[in-house]
Short mmCIF file of C-alpha atoms in Angstrom, two decimals:
data_model
loop_
_atom_site.label_atom_id
_atom_site.label_comp_id
_atom_site.label_asym_id
_atom_site.label_seq_id
_atom_site.Cartn_x
_atom_site.Cartn_y
_atom_site.Cartn_z
CA MET W 30 -18.01 -12.47 43.13
CA ARG W 31 -14.76 -11.50 41.53
CA SER W 32 -13.03 -14.64 42.70
CA TYR W 33 -15.89 -16.77 41.36
CA ALA W 34 -15.58 -15.21 37.93
CA ARG W 35 -11.86 -15.67 37.93
CA LYS W 36 -12.11 -19.31 38.84
CA THR W 37 -14.65 -19.90 36.09
CA ARG W 38 -12.46 -18.32 33.50
CA SER W 39 -9.39 -20.23 34.57
CA GLY W 40 -11.29 -23.46 34.44
CA ALA W 41 -12.63 -22.64 31.03
CA VAL W 42 -9.26 -22.01 29.55
CA ALA W 43 -7.85 -25.19 30.96
CA LEU W 44 -10.70 -27.08 29.36
CA ALA W 45 -10.62 -25.38 26.02
CA LEU W 46 -6.98 -24.78 25.47
CA ALA W 47 -5.03 -26.93 27.88
CA GLY W 48 -2.79 -24.03 28.73
CA ALA W 49 -1.74 -23.46 25.15
CA PHE W 50 -0.96 -19.86 25.87
CA GLY W 51 -0.04 -17.79 28.82
CA LEU W 52 -3.07 -15.69 29.60
CA LEU W 53 -3.91 -17.12 33.00
CA SER W 54 -1.83 -14.56 34.79
CA ALA W 55 -4.00 -11.88 33.24
CA CYS W 56 -7.25 -13.02 34.79
CA GLY W 57 -7.21 -10.43 37.52
CA GLY W 58 -10.41 -8.79 36.40
CA ALA W 59 -11.02 -5.60 34.51
CA GLY W 60 -7.72 -4.00 35.45
CA GLY W 61 -7.15 -0.40 36.32
CA GLY W 62 -7.29 1.09 32.84
CA LYS W 63 -7.75 4.76 32.36
CA ALA W 64 -11.32 5.88 32.04
CA GLY W 65 -12.77 6.99 28.76
CA GLY W 66 -11.28 7.58 25.35
CA GLY W 67 -9.35 10.41 23.82
CA LEU W 68 -6.11 9.93 21.95
CA GLN W 69 -3.15 10.76 24.15
CA ALA W 70 0.43 11.39 23.17
CA PRO W 71 3.15 10.09 25.48
CA PRO W 72 4.13 12.39 28.34
CA GLY W 73 5.99 15.39 26.99
CA GLY W 74 5.23 14.50 23.40
CA SER W 75 2.75 15.48 20.72
CA LEU W 76 0.31 13.20 18.95
CA ALA W 77 1.47 11.75 15.64
CA GLY W 78 -0.85 11.33 12.69
CA MET W 79 -3.24 13.87 11.25
CA PRO W 80 -6.86 14.77 11.90
CA GLY W 81 -9.51 12.85 10.04
CA ALA W 82 -12.51 14.36 8.33
CA THR W 83 -15.44 15.74 10.23
CA GLY W 84 -18.78 15.04 8.67
CA SER W 85 -18.88 15.20 4.91
CA ALA W 86 -16.59 18.16 4.37
CA SER W 87 -12.97 17.46 3.60
CA PRO W 88 -10.58 19.83 5.31
CA SER W 89 -7.96 21.36 3.10
CA MET W 90 -4.61 19.72 3.43
CA PRO W 91 -1.48 21.58 4.35
CA GLY W 92 0.97 22.08 1.55
CA MET W 93 3.68 19.58 0.90
CA ASP W 94 7.27 19.85 -0.07
CA MET W 95 7.76 18.59 -3.57
CA PRO W 96 11.16 16.98 -3.55
CA THR W 97 12.77 16.21 -6.84
CA PRO W 98 13.25 12.51 -7.44
CA SER W 99 16.59 11.19 -6.42
CA GLY W 100 19.32 11.51 -8.97
CA ARG W 101 20.22 8.69 -11.26
CA ALA W 102 23.79 7.63 -11.61
CA GLY W 103 25.21 7.05 -15.03
CA GLY W 104 23.24 7.09 -18.25
CA GLY W 105 19.59 7.78 -18.88
CA THR W 106 16.75 5.36 -19.25
CA GLN W 107 16.00 5.71 -22.92
CA ALA W 108 18.65 3.56 -24.52
CA PRO W 109 17.52 0.19 -25.88
CA PRO W 110 19.20 -2.87 -24.41
CA VAL W 111 22.42 -3.90 -26.10
CA ALA W 112 22.81 -7.59 -26.76
CA GLY W 113 25.13 -9.16 -24.19
CA ASN W 114 24.92 -6.16 -21.87
CA ALA W 115 21.32 -6.55 -20.85
CA VAL W 116 19.84 -7.66 -17.54
CA VAL W 117 16.21 -8.63 -17.35
CA ILE W 118 14.29 -8.30 -14.08
CA LYS W 119 11.66 -11.00 -14.06
CA GLY W 120 10.12 -13.22 -11.41
CA PHE W 121 11.73 -11.13 -8.65
CA ALA W 122 15.22 -11.96 -9.90
CA PHE W 123 17.96 -10.35 -11.99
CA ALA W 124 18.92 -12.42 -15.03
CA PRO W 125 21.72 -13.04 -15.48
CA ALA W 126 22.48 -12.83 -11.78
CA ALA W 127 26.19 -12.58 -12.63
CA LEU W 128 27.03 -10.52 -15.70
CA THR W 129 30.57 -9.94 -17.01
CA VAL W 130 31.33 -7.01 -19.31
CA LYS W 131 34.37 -5.10 -20.52
CA ALA W 132 35.25 -1.70 -19.08
CA GLY W 133 33.34 0.99 -20.90
CA ALA W 134 30.34 -1.24 -21.52
CA LYS W 135 26.88 0.14 -21.01
CA VAL W 136 24.53 -2.24 -19.16
CA THR W 137 20.78 -1.85 -19.38
CA TRP W 138 18.27 -3.34 -16.97
CA THR W 139 14.65 -3.85 -18.03
CA ASN W 140 11.86 -4.54 -15.52
CA LYS W 141 9.53 -7.20 -16.91
CA ASP W 142 7.78 -7.82 -13.56
CA SER W 143 4.39 -6.45 -12.60
CA ASP W 144 5.87 -5.09 -9.37
CA ALA W 145 8.37 -2.25 -9.16
CA HIS W 146 12.09 -2.78 -8.58
CA THR W 147 15.29 -0.81 -8.23
CA VAL W 148 18.91 -1.38 -9.26
CA THR W 149 20.94 -0.15 -6.29
CA SER W 150 24.55 -0.75 -5.30
CA GLN W 151 25.08 -2.66 -2.08
CA GLY W 152 26.98 -0.83 0.61
CA SER W 153 27.58 2.88 0.56
CA GLY W 154 29.15 4.83 -2.27
CA GLY W 155 28.33 2.42 -5.09
CA PRO W 156 27.49 3.84 -8.51
CA LEU W 157 24.17 2.11 -9.17
CA ASN W 158 21.20 4.13 -7.97
CA SER W 159 18.17 3.75 -10.21
CA ALA W 160 14.87 5.38 -9.56
CA ALA W 161 11.94 3.08 -8.90
CA MET W 162 11.39 1.07 -12.08
CA ASN W 163 7.82 0.30 -12.97
CA THR W 164 6.85 -2.43 -15.39
CA GLY W 165 8.66 -1.88 -18.69
CA ASP W 166 11.04 0.77 -17.34
CA THR W 167 14.73 0.54 -18.14
CA PHE W 168 17.86 1.80 -16.41
CA SER W 169 21.35 2.00 -17.88
CA TYR W 170 24.81 2.54 -16.49
CA THR W 171 28.19 2.66 -18.21
CA PHE W 172 30.90 0.92 -16.22
CA ALA W 173 34.19 2.74 -16.70
CA LYS W 174 36.29 1.01 -14.05
CA PRO W 175 37.04 -2.70 -13.72
CA GLY W 176 35.79 -4.41 -10.59
CA THR W 177 32.90 -6.34 -9.10
CA TYR W 178 29.71 -4.39 -8.58
CA ARG W 179 27.19 -5.97 -6.24
CA TYR W 180 23.66 -4.63 -6.31
CA LEU W 181 20.14 -5.33 -5.10
CA CYS W 182 16.55 -4.13 -5.28
CA THR W 183 15.86 -1.96 -2.25
CA ILE W 184 12.16 -2.81 -2.36
CA HIS W 185 12.94 -6.54 -2.33
CA PRO W 186 16.43 -6.84 -0.84
CA PHE W 187 16.46 -10.60 -1.31
CA MET W 188 17.00 -9.84 -5.01
CA THR W 189 20.78 -9.57 -5.41
CA ALA W 190 23.17 -9.83 -8.37
CA THR W 191 26.59 -8.72 -9.60
CA VAL W 192 28.21 -7.10 -12.59
CA THR W 193 31.89 -7.93 -13.08
CA VAL W 194 33.81 -5.45 -15.20
CA THR W 195 37.05 -6.69 -16.78
CA PRO W 196 39.80 -4.47 -18.24
CA MET N 13 -23.26 -14.83 37.83
CA THR N 14 -24.45 -11.36 36.95
CA ARG N 15 -24.95 -10.27 33.36
CA ARG N 16 -21.89 -8.06 33.64
CA GLN N 17 -19.80 -10.97 34.78
CA LEU N 18 -21.23 -13.12 32.05
CA MET N 19 -20.28 -10.53 29.46
CA ARG N 20 -16.81 -10.30 30.89
CA HIS N 21 -16.62 -14.04 30.88
CA ALA N 22 -17.74 -14.11 27.27
CA GLY N 23 -15.23 -11.39 26.50
CA TRP N 24 -12.51 -13.52 27.88
CA PHE N 25 -13.69 -16.38 25.75
CA GLY N 26 -13.61 -14.04 22.83
CA GLY N 27 -9.96 -13.43 23.47
CA ALA N 28 -9.37 -17.14 23.69
CA VAL N 29 -10.86 -17.65 20.29
CA VAL N 30 -8.85 -14.91 18.70
CA LEU N 31 -5.74 -16.49 20.09
CA SER N 32 -6.55 -20.00 18.97
CA VAL N 33 -7.87 -19.77 15.46
CA ALA N 34 -6.19 -23.03 14.50
CA GLY N 35 -7.87 -24.97 17.27
CA GLY N 36 -10.31 -27.85 17.04
CA GLU N 37 -14.02 -28.25 17.46
CA VAL N 38 -14.24 -27.12 21.06
CA ILE N 39 -12.68 -23.83 20.19
CA SER N 40 -14.69 -23.27 17.06
CA HIS N 41 -17.80 -23.74 19.18
CA ILE N 42 -16.63 -20.96 21.42
CA ALA N 43 -16.28 -18.78 18.34
CA ASP N 44 -20.01 -18.12 18.63
CA HIS N 45 -19.28 -16.28 21.84
CA HIS N 46 -16.51 -14.41 20.16
CA ASP N 47 -18.84 -13.24 17.43
CA GLN N 48 -21.25 -11.99 20.06
CA VAL N 49 -18.54 -10.19 21.95
CA ALA N 50 -17.16 -8.63 18.80
CA ALA N 51 -20.61 -7.45 17.85
CA ALA N 52 -21.22 -6.15 21.37
CA ALA N 53 -17.96 -4.25 21.41
CA ALA N 54 -18.47 -2.88 17.92
CA SER N 55 -21.90 -1.57 18.86
CA ASP N 56 -20.76 -0.06 22.16
CA PRO N 57 -20.17 3.68 21.68
CA ASN N 58 -17.91 3.71 24.73
CA ALA N 59 -15.68 1.01 23.28
CA LEU N 60 -12.49 1.72 21.41
CA ARG N 61 -13.18 1.20 17.73
CA PHE N 62 -10.56 1.70 15.07
CA VAL N 63 -9.90 0.68 11.50
CA GLN N 64 -6.79 -0.79 9.91
CA VAL N 65 -6.28 -0.37 6.17
CA SER N 66 -3.12 -1.36 4.39
CA ASP N 67 -1.15 -1.55 1.17
CA SER N 68 -3.10 0.87 -0.99
CA HIS N 69 -0.13 1.10 -3.42
CA ILE N 70 -1.38 4.35 -4.93
CA GLY N 71 0.40 4.58 -8.29
CA PHE N 72 0.40 0.86 -9.06
CA ASP N 73 -0.87 0.12 -12.55
CA GLY N 74 -0.97 -3.46 -13.70
CA PRO N 75 -3.33 -6.27 -14.60
CA ALA N 76 -3.61 -7.26 -10.92
CA ASN N 77 -5.54 -4.03 -10.34
CA THR N 78 -5.98 -1.39 -13.03
CA ASP N 79 -7.66 1.03 -10.61
CA VAL N 80 -6.01 1.00 -7.19
CA THR N 81 -7.25 4.54 -6.61
CA GLY N 82 -10.83 3.40 -7.11
CA SER N 83 -10.26 0.46 -4.79
CA PHE N 84 -8.86 2.72 -2.07
CA GLU N 85 -11.80 5.11 -2.51
CA HIS N 86 -14.03 2.10 -2.07
CA ALA N 87 -12.24 1.25 1.17
CA LEU N 88 -12.64 4.83 2.43
CA ASP N 89 -16.32 4.76 1.54
CA ARG N 90 -16.60 1.59 3.58
CA ILE N 91 -14.94 3.29 6.55
CA ASN N 92 -17.32 6.23 6.24
CA SER N 93 -20.36 3.95 6.22
CA LEU N 94 -19.50 1.68 9.13
CA GLY N 95 -22.33 3.10 11.17
CA PHE N 96 -19.96 4.56 13.73
CA ARG N 97 -17.10 7.04 13.67
CA PRO N 98 -13.90 5.11 14.38
CA ASP N 99 -11.60 6.55 17.02
CA PHE N 100 -8.81 6.41 14.49
CA VAL N 101 -7.78 4.90 11.19
CA MET N 102 -4.35 3.30 10.87
CA HIS N 103 -2.82 2.70 7.45
CA THR N 104 -0.05 0.13 7.89
CA GLY N 105 2.06 1.13 4.93
CA ASP N 106 2.74 0.88 1.24
CA LEU N 107 0.54 3.92 1.00
CA THR N 108 2.19 4.60 -2.37
CA HIS N 109 3.72 2.30 -4.95
CA LEU N 110 6.76 4.34 -5.97
CA SER N 111 7.16 7.04 -3.28
CA THR N 112 6.65 9.92 -5.72
CA PRO N 113 5.56 13.32 -4.36
CA ALA N 114 2.36 13.12 -6.40
CA GLN N 115 1.50 9.71 -4.96
CA PHE N 116 2.13 10.88 -1.39
CA ASP N 117 0.02 13.97 -2.03
CA GLN N 118 -2.80 11.88 -3.45
CA VAL N 119 -2.88 9.29 -0.68
CA LYS N 120 -2.70 11.97 2.02
CA GLN N 121 -5.64 13.81 0.50
CA MET N 122 -7.61 10.59 0.20
CA LEU N 123 -6.88 9.61 3.81
CA SER N 124 -8.05 13.02 4.97
CA THR N 125 -11.57 12.13 3.79
CA ALA N 126 -11.85 9.35 6.40
CA ARG N 127 -14.38 10.44 9.00
CA THR N 128 -12.42 9.70 12.13
CA GLU N 129 -10.74 11.45 15.01
CA ARG N 130 -7.27 10.86 13.62
CA VAL N 131 -5.42 9.13 10.82
CA PHE N 132 -2.17 7.37 11.61
CA VAL N 133 0.27 5.74 9.20
CA VAL N 134 3.47 3.70 9.21
CA PRO N 135 5.64 3.41 6.09
CA GLY N 136 6.06 0.41 3.82
CA GLU N 137 9.13 -0.26 1.72
CA HIS N 138 7.26 1.14 -1.28
CA ASP N 139 7.08 4.44 0.64
CA ALA N 140 10.85 4.63 0.90
CA VAL N 141 11.97 3.92 -2.67
CA GLY N 142 15.03 5.88 -3.70
CA ASP N 143 15.27 8.20 -0.70
CA GLY N 144 15.25 6.06 2.42
CA GLY N 145 11.87 7.44 3.44
CA ARG N 146 12.64 11.18 3.38
CA ALA N 147 9.59 12.09 1.28
CA TYR N 148 7.43 9.91 3.52
CA LEU N 149 8.70 11.61 6.65
CA ARG N 150 8.12 15.05 5.14
CA THR N 151 4.53 14.05 4.45
CA PHE N 152 3.61 12.04 7.53
CA GLY N 153 6.46 12.35 10.03
CA ALA N 154 5.13 15.19 12.21
CA ASN N 155 5.36 14.48 15.94
CA THR N 156 7.14 11.17 15.44
CA SER N 157 10.48 10.10 16.86
CA GLY N 158 13.59 8.86 15.08
CA ASP N 159 12.71 7.68 11.60
CA GLY N 160 8.97 7.96 12.15
CA TRP N 161 8.07 5.71 15.07
CA TYR N 162 5.70 6.82 17.83
CA SER N 163 3.26 5.71 20.51
CA PHE N 164 -0.06 6.84 21.89
CA ASP N 165 -2.79 5.76 24.31
CA THR N 166 -6.54 5.63 24.25
CA HIS N 167 -9.30 3.67 26.01
CA GLY N 168 -6.76 2.09 28.33
CA VAL N 169 -4.79 0.57 25.43
CA HIS N 170 -1.18 1.42 24.65
CA PHE N 171 -0.27 1.65 20.96
CA LEU N 172 3.15 1.47 19.35
CA ALA N 173 3.67 2.34 15.68
CA LEU N 174 6.97 0.94 14.45
CA VAL N 175 8.97 1.46 11.26
CA ASN N 176 10.70 -1.59 9.80
CA THR N 177 10.97 -0.60 6.14
CA LEU N 178 13.55 2.16 5.86
CA SER N 179 16.68 0.03 5.84
CA LEU N 180 17.83 -0.17 2.21
CA GLU N 181 19.40 -3.59 2.38
CA LYS N 182 17.18 -5.32 4.93
CA ALA N 183 13.45 -5.29 4.43
CA GLY N 184 12.09 -5.99 7.86
CA HIS N 185 14.56 -4.24 10.18
CA LEU N 186 13.95 -2.09 13.26
CA GLY N 187 17.45 -1.00 14.22
CA PRO N 188 18.97 -0.38 17.66
CA GLU N 189 17.73 3.21 17.98
CA GLN N 190 14.11 2.16 17.54
CA ILE N 191 14.49 -0.86 19.80
CA ASP N 192 15.82 1.49 22.48
CA PHE N 193 12.78 3.72 21.94
CA VAL N 194 10.49 0.74 22.49
CA ARG N 195 12.34 -0.20 25.66
CA LYS N 196 11.93 3.26 27.14
CA ASP N 197 8.36 3.63 25.91
CA LEU N 198 7.19 0.36 27.45
CA ALA N 199 8.95 0.93 30.74
CA ALA N 200 6.06 2.97 32.11
CA VAL N 201 3.30 0.70 30.83
CA LYS N 202 1.65 -1.61 33.33
CA PRO N 203 1.62 -5.32 32.51
CA ASP N 204 -2.18 -5.54 32.50
CA THR N 205 -2.45 -2.77 29.88
CA PRO N 206 -3.36 -4.21 26.48
CA VAL N 207 -0.63 -3.35 23.98
CA VAL N 208 -1.13 -3.05 20.23
CA VAL N 209 1.87 -2.84 17.91
CA PHE N 210 1.57 -1.65 14.32
CA SER N 211 4.20 -2.26 11.67
CA HIS N 212 4.23 -2.73 7.93
CA ILE N 213 6.30 -5.89 7.66
CA PRO N 214 5.29 -8.65 10.07
CA LEU N 215 7.21 -8.87 13.33
CA PHE N 216 7.00 -12.65 13.08
CA ALA N 217 8.75 -14.85 10.51
CA MET N 218 5.88 -15.36 8.10
CA TYR N 219 8.10 -16.14 5.10
CA PRO N 220 11.63 -14.74 5.30
CA GLN N 221 12.52 -15.89 1.78
CA TRP N 222 10.21 -13.19 0.44
CA GLY N 223 11.17 -10.58 3.00
CA TRP N 224 8.10 -11.32 5.12
CA SER N 225 9.87 -11.06 8.47
CA THR N 226 11.79 -8.58 10.62
CA ASP N 227 15.32 -9.69 11.35
CA ASP N 228 15.68 -8.02 14.76
CA ALA N 229 12.06 -8.21 15.94
CA LEU N 230 12.84 -10.76 18.66
CA GLN N 231 14.37 -8.01 20.78
CA VAL N 232 11.01 -6.22 20.78
CA ILE N 233 9.05 -9.45 21.20
CA ALA N 234 11.07 -10.15 24.35
CA MET N 235 10.00 -6.79 25.79
CA LEU N 236 6.35 -7.57 25.04
CA ARG N 237 6.33 -10.87 26.93
CA ARG N 238 5.46 -9.32 30.28
CA PHE N 239 2.14 -7.92 29.08
CA SER N 240 -1.00 -9.94 29.46
CA SER N 241 -2.37 -9.11 26.01
CA VAL N 242 -0.36 -8.04 22.97
CA THR N 243 -1.77 -7.67 19.48
CA CYS N 244 0.55 -7.04 16.52
CA LEU N 245 -1.14 -5.74 13.38
CA ASN N 246 0.83 -5.62 10.13
CA GLY N 247 0.39 -5.30 6.39
CA HIS N 248 2.90 -6.08 3.61
CA VAL N 249 1.74 -9.61 2.77
CA HIS N 250 -1.61 -8.63 1.19
CA GLN N 251 -3.49 -11.48 2.83
CA LEU N 252 -5.09 -12.41 6.12
CA PHE N 253 -2.99 -14.52 8.41
CA THR N 254 -3.04 -15.06 12.17
CA LYS N 255 -0.39 -16.53 14.40
CA THR N 256 -0.14 -16.81 18.18
CA GLU N 257 3.03 -17.04 20.21
CA GLY N 258 2.18 -17.16 23.89
CA ASN N 259 0.70 -13.82 24.97
CA ILE N 260 1.22 -12.25 21.54
CA THR N 261 -1.10 -12.58 18.57
CA PHE N 262 -0.05 -11.43 15.11
CA HIS N 263 -2.63 -10.50 12.51
CA SER N 264 -1.56 -9.77 8.95
CA ALA N 265 -4.06 -7.61 7.11
CA THR N 266 -5.18 -7.78 3.54
CA THR N 267 -4.71 -4.98 1.03
CA THR N 268 -6.86 -2.54 -0.87
CA ALA N 269 -4.72 -2.99 -4.03
CA TYR N 270 -3.98 -6.55 -5.19
CA PRO N 271 -3.45 -9.98 -3.65
CA LEU N 272 -0.13 -11.77 -3.30
CA PRO N 273 0.36 -15.54 -3.33
CA ALA N 274 0.32 -17.53 -0.13
CA PRO N 275 3.84 -18.11 1.22
CA GLY N 276 5.72 -20.50 -1.03
CA HIS N 277 2.76 -21.10 -3.33
CA ALA N 278 4.45 -19.28 -6.20
CA PRO N 279 8.06 -18.77 -7.31
CA ALA N 280 7.94 -15.12 -6.24
CA PRO N 281 5.59 -12.68 -4.45
CA THR N 282 4.15 -11.54 -7.75
CA PRO N 283 0.88 -9.56 -7.81
CA GLN N 284 -1.92 -12.02 -8.47
CA VAL N 285 -4.33 -11.43 -11.33
CA LEU N 286 -7.88 -12.45 -10.44
CA PRO N 287 -11.23 -11.99 -12.15
CA ALA N 288 -12.77 -8.67 -11.12
CA ARG N 289 -15.30 -10.13 -8.71
CA GLN N 290 -12.69 -12.28 -7.01
CA LEU N 291 -10.38 -9.29 -6.72
CA GLU N 292 -12.90 -7.45 -4.56
CA ASP N 293 -13.19 -10.55 -2.38
CA ALA N 294 -9.46 -10.45 -1.76
CA LEU N 295 -9.41 -6.77 -0.78
CA GLY N 296 -10.70 -5.40 2.47
CA ILE N 297 -10.47 -3.38 5.64
CA ARG N 298 -10.27 -4.49 9.27
CA THR N 299 -12.25 -3.06 12.14
CA VAL N 300 -11.03 -3.58 15.68
CA ALA N 301 -13.05 -3.10 18.85
CA TYR N 302 -12.04 -3.21 22.49
CA ARG N 303 -13.89 -2.55 25.69
CA GLU N 304 -11.96 -1.84 28.84
CA GLY N 305 -11.96 -4.98 30.91
CA ASP N 306 -12.07 -7.36 27.97
CA GLN N 307 -9.01 -9.51 27.67
CA ALA N 308 -8.42 -9.16 23.97
CA LEU N 309 -9.34 -7.04 21.02
CA ALA N 310 -12.10 -8.17 18.68
CA LEU N 311 -11.16 -8.12 15.01
CA LYS N 312 -13.55 -8.10 12.09
CA GLU N 313 -12.48 -8.39 8.49
CA GLU N 314 -14.64 -6.73 5.84
CA ARG N 315 -14.28 -7.49 2.16
CA LEU N 316 -14.64 -4.76 -0.40
CA THR N 317 -17.38 -6.65 -2.19
#
């Protein structure tokens, strides 16, 4: 009986799909799967996740650490944009994508997108490290040292731009 | 042919349909069988039945959805009124919008109201803003390995939950440590065991220009080739999408928060503003059923309307 079923299935797939995918090798019947349910952690491990609710009562949740938000490099977020030193985040892009300012200039980024973005230095040790910027949020940083500062949005890393600081 | 064999036969057909959504008339005819099998599995109390929800973005506030909390409550209500108690609920990431402690606390409390044996999560990039995922791992990382990845088994199915959102400069990245974990984890799994892989960002190249791909996923895909049935379930793209590559089928899930444009149909992946009624149509949850012996899992998408 088993072989009959297998042959039927193989024939069916050849008809319907012309071997478009490689399932034929799997037609060996029901397989030797473990019986029954029950969530099992890997050998030697513990189960990830957390219990769901039973019935209508919600179990109390264990307490959580309340970490402080990550620090923000440079200036605060309150300053209004200064003409010529402003970067607008719109349409999932920084504009201008390449900004040049003099040393000591304060640059302000404003998020005009409906999604959140960050202003974060590429590589390690860079000075730009904004918090998550919601719509309308601003972030400012004063560039003291000349150089080229490459940055991105960590939520959407395809968004990249540079600030060039001249003496 | 006995009824049991017929059901198994139909179950196999069901798998064929799932794996060939883009096919022609012959295949769409078979879809009737698939519907029957999905219904049979979903109504079988001995079957594995779980729910995937995704991209709740708790904390988002914009015209695309002015009440993401209400939408996620709606999704949880739907889970709690399915007519059965799912074996588990998996949230495939972007639980929060901005990774704040209050948002993590809120989404964890909301998830705890799901009437299910267990709630699992994987992080999205919105769950790792500013801290590389540390707050996420404090909230949800118990009993996970590395940066939050893990595996488990139930009903003869092996599950992998992968993390591809914690790399600051590469959205869609697994990293060598996690790939090594997958290699060791799969070593003991028999090739006829169905494998399900969860991740936030798709493991296939859905639209790399918008970060809708995982740059080193092919190393994991190669390890999954020897299994007869592999199902990869992801979020991130806020829309339903199915793709088959040989023995592996990828299913992107929709969101409970707001829709995103289809790949390349807009200049950027900007949240889409829809009339209220159409918004509910775009949001949803996914139920998945599997009976031991069936070749593939049966997926059912439910809108939040």
